[in-house]
Backbone as numpy.savetxt, mean C-alpha at the origin, in Angstrom:
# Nx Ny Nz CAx CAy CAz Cx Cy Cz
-11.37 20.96 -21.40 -10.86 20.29 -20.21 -11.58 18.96 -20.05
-10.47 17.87 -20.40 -11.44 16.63 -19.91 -11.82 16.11 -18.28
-12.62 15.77 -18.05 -13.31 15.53 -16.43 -13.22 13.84 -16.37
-12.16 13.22 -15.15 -12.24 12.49 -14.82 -11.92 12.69 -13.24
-12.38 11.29 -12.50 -12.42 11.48 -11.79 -11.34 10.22 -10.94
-10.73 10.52 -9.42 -10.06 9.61 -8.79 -10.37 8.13 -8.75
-9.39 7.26 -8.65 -9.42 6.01 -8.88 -9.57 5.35 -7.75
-10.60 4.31 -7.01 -10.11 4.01 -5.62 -9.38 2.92 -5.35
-8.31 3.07 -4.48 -7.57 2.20 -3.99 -7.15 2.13 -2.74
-6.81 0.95 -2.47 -6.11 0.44 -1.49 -4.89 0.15 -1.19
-4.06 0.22 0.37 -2.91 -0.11 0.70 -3.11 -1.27 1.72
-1.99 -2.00 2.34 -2.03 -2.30 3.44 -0.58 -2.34 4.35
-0.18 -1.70 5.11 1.06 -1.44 5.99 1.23 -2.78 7.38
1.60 -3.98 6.63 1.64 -5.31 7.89 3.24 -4.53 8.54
2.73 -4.84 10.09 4.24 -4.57 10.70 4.58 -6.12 11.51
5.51 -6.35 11.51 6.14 -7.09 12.01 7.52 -7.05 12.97
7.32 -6.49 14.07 7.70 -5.88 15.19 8.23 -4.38 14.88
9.12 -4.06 14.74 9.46 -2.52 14.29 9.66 -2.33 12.48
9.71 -3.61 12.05 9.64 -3.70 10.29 8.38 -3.60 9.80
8.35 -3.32 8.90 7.14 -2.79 7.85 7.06 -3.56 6.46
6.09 -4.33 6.04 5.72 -5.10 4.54 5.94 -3.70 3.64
7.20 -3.97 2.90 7.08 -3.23 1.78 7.25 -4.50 0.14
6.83 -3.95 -0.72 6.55 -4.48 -1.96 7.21 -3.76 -3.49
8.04 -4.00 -4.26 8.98 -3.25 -5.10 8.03 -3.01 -6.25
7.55 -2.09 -6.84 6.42 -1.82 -7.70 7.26 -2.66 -9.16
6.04 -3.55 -9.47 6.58 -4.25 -10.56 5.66 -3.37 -12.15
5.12 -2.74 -11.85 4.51 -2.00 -13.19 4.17 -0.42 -12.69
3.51 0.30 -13.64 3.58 1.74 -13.73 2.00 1.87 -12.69
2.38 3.22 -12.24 3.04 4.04 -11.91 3.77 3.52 -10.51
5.21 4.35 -10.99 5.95 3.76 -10.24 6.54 2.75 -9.46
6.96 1.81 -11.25 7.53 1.13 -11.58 8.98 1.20 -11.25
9.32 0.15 -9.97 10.48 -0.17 -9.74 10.77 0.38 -8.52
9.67 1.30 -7.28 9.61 2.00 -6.08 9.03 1.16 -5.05
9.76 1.22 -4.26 9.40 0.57 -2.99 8.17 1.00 -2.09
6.89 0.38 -2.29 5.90 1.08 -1.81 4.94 -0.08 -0.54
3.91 -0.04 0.03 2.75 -0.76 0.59 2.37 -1.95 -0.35
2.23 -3.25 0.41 1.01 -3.97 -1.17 0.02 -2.98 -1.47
-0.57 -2.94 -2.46 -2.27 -2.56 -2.75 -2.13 -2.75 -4.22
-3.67 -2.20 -4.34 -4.17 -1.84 -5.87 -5.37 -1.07 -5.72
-6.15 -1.57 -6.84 -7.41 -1.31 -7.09 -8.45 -1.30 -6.15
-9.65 -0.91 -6.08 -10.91 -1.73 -5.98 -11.37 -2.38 -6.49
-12.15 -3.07 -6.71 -12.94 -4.08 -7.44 -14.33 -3.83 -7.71
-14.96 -3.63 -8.81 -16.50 -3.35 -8.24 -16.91 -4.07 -7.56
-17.96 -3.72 -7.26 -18.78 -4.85 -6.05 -17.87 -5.18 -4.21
-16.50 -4.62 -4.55 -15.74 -5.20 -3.51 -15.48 -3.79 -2.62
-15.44 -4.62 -0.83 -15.01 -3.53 0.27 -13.81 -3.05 -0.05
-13.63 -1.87 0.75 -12.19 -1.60 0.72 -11.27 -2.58 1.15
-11.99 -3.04 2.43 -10.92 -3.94 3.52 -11.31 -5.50 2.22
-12.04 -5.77 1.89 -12.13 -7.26 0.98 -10.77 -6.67 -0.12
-10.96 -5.56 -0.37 -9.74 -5.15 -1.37 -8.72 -5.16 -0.55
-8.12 -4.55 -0.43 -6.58 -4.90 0.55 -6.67 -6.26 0.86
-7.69 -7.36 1.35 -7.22 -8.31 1.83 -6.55 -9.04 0.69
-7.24 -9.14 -0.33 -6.76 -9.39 -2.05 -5.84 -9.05 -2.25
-5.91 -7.90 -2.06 -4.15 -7.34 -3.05 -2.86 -8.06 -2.25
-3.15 -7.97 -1.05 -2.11 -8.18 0.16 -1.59 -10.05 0.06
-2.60 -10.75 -0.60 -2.45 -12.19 -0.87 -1.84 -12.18 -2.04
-2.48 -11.39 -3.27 -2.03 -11.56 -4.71 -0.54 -11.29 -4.34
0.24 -9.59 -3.74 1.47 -9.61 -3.83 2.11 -10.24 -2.98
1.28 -10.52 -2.23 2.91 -10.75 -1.26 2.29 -12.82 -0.65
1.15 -13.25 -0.82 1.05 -14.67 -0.14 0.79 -14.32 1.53
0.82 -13.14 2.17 0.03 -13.49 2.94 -1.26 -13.21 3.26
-1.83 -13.43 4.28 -3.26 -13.19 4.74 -3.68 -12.30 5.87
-4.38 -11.84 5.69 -4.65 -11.24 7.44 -5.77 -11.22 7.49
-5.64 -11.02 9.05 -6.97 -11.70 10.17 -7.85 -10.42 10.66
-6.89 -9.75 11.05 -7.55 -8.16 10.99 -7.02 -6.88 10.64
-8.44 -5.79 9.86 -7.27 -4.73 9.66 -7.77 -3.89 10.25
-6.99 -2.84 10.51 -7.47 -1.30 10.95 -6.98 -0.26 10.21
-7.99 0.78 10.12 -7.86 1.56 8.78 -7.01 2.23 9.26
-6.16 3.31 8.69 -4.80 3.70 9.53 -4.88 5.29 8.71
-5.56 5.32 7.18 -5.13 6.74 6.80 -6.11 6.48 5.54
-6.36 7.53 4.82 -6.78 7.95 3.76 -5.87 8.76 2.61
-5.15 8.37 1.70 -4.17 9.42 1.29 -4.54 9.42 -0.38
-3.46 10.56 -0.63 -4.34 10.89 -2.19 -2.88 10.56 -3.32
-2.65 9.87 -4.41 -1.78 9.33 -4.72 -1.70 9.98 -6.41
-0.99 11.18 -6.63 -0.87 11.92 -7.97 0.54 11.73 -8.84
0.07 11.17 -10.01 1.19 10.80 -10.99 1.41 11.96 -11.92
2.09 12.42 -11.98 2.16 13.16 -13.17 2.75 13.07 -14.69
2.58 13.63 -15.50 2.74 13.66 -16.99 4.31 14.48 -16.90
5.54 14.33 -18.21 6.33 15.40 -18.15 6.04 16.68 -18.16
4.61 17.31 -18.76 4.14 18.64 -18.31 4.05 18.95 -16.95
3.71 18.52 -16.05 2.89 18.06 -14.86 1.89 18.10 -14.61
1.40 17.77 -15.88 -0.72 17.69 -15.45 -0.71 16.30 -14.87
-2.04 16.29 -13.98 -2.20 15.00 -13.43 -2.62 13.88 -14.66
-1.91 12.92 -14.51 -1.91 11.79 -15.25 -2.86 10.24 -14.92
-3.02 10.75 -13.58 -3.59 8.99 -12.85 -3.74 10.08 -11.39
-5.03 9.81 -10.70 -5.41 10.27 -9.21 -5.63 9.20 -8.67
-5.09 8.16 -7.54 -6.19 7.70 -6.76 -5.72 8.18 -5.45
-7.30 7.61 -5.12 -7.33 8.19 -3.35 -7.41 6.42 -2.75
-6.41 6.35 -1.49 -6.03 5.04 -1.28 -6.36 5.06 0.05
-7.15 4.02 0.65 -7.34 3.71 1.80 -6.02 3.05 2.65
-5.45 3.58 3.27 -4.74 2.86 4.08 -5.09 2.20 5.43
-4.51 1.13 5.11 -4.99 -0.39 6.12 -3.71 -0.96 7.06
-3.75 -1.08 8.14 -2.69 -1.58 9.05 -2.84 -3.37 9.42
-2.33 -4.00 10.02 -2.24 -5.48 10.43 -0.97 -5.43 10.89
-1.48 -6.71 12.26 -0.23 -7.27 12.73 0.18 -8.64 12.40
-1.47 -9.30 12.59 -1.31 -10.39 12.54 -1.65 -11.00 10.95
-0.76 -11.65 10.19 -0.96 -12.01 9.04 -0.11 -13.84 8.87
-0.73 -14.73 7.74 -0.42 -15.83 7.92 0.10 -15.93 6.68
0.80 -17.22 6.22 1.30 -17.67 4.74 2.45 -17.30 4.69
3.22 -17.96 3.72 4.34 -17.60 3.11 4.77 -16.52 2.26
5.44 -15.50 2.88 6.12 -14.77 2.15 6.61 -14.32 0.55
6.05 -14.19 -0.35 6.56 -14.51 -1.67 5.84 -13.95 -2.82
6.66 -12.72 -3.19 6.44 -11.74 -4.10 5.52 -12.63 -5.60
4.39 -11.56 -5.63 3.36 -12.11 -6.87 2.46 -11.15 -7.32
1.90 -11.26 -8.39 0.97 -10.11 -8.80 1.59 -9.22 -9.88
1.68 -7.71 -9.18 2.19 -6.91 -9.57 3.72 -6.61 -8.75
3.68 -7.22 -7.88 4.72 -6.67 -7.30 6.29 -7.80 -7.38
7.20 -7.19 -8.12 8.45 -7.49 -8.23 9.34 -8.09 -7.21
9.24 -7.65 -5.92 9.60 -8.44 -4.74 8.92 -8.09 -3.36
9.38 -8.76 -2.31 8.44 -8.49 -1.14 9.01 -8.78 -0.14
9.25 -7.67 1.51 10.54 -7.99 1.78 10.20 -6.97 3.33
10.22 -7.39 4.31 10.18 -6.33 5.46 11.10 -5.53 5.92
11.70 -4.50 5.93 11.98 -2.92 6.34 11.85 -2.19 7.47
13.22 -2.22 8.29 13.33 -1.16 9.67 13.18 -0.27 8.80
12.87 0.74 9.95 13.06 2.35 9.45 14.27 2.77 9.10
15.57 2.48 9.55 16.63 2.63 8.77 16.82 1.76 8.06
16.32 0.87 7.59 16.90 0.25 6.13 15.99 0.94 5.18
14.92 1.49 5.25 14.10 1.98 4.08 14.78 3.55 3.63
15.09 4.03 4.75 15.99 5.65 4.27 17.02 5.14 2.90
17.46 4.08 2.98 18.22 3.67 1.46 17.44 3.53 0.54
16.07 3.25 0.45 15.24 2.92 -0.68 14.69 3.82 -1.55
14.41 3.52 -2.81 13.43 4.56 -3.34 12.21 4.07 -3.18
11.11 5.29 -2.50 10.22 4.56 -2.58 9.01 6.26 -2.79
7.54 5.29 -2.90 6.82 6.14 -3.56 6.70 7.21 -2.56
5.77 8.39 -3.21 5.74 9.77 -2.80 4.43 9.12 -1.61
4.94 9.74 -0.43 4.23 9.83 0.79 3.94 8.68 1.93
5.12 7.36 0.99 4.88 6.46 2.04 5.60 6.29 3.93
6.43 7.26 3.61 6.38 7.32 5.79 5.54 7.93 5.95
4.93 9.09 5.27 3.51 9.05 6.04 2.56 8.16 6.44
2.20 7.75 5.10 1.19 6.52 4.83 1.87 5.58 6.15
2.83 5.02 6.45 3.62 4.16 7.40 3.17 4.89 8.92
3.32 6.07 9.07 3.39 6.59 10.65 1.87 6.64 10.63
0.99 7.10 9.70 -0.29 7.01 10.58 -1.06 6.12 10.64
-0.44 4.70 9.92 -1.08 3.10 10.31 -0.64 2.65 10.96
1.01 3.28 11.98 1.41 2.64 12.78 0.74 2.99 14.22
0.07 4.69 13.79 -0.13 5.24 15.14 -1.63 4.67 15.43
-2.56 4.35 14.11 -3.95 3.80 14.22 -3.87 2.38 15.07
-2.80 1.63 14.37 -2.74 0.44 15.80 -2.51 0.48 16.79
-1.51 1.12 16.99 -1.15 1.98 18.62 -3.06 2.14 19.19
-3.56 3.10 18.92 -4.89 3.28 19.56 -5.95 2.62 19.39
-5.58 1.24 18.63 -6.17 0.50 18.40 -7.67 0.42 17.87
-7.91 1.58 16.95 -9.76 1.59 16.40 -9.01 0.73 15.29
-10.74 0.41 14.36 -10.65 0.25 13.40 -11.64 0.83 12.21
């Protein structure tokens, strides 16, 4: 049995009045799904310095503040279904974000989403969750 261990990453869920920053996954895993910006960590780098990165690389904008909104665990699987790729992803909320709009990075396009326009989408495993409990962390406003 080989022993590895989870990958850390980051999301970030910008809302913009009842719409939500979603990002079209431009590479694997889950390639071509409508998910949160994020990625990686970085060594040396915060979680929140990470999301602020990823959130510029895909999408051009910026934000001013975040609040952590969820912790979720993100499993790819193999056609067997052994786990293939683990990460555990910090999820990050914002309202306020600056710059122009405009898909980059990894991500294929970039594009804000009512809750009924996303029920048409494919998108990755667990993101209305990931969505309702960064919406409810701003609601109560910690960070």
């Amino acid at each position: 049995m080989s022993s590895f261990y989870p990958r850390a990453g980051v999301s970030i869920a910008v809302f913009r009045g009842s719409a939500v920053l979603l990002v079209r996954r431009g590479k694997a895993p889950y390639a071509g799904m409508w998910s949160l910006p994020g990625g990686a960590v970085l060594l040396g780098e915060t979680a929140r310095e990470a999301a602020c990165r990823e959130l510029f690389e895909e999408t051009g904008l910026l934000a001013s503040a975040l609040t952590l909104g969820d912790v979720a665990d993100a499993l790819a699987r193999d056609d067997e279904g052994a786990v293939a790729a683990h990460y555990m992803i910090a999820v990050f909320a914002a309202e306020d974000v600056t710059g122009v709009l405009a898909a980059g990075g990894d991500a294929a396009e970039a594009r804000f989403f009512t809750d009924e326009q996303r029920v048409r989408l494919t998108c990755t495993p667990g993101l209305e969750t990931a969505i309702g409990n960064a919406k409810a962390a701003l609601s109560k406003g910690s960070s």
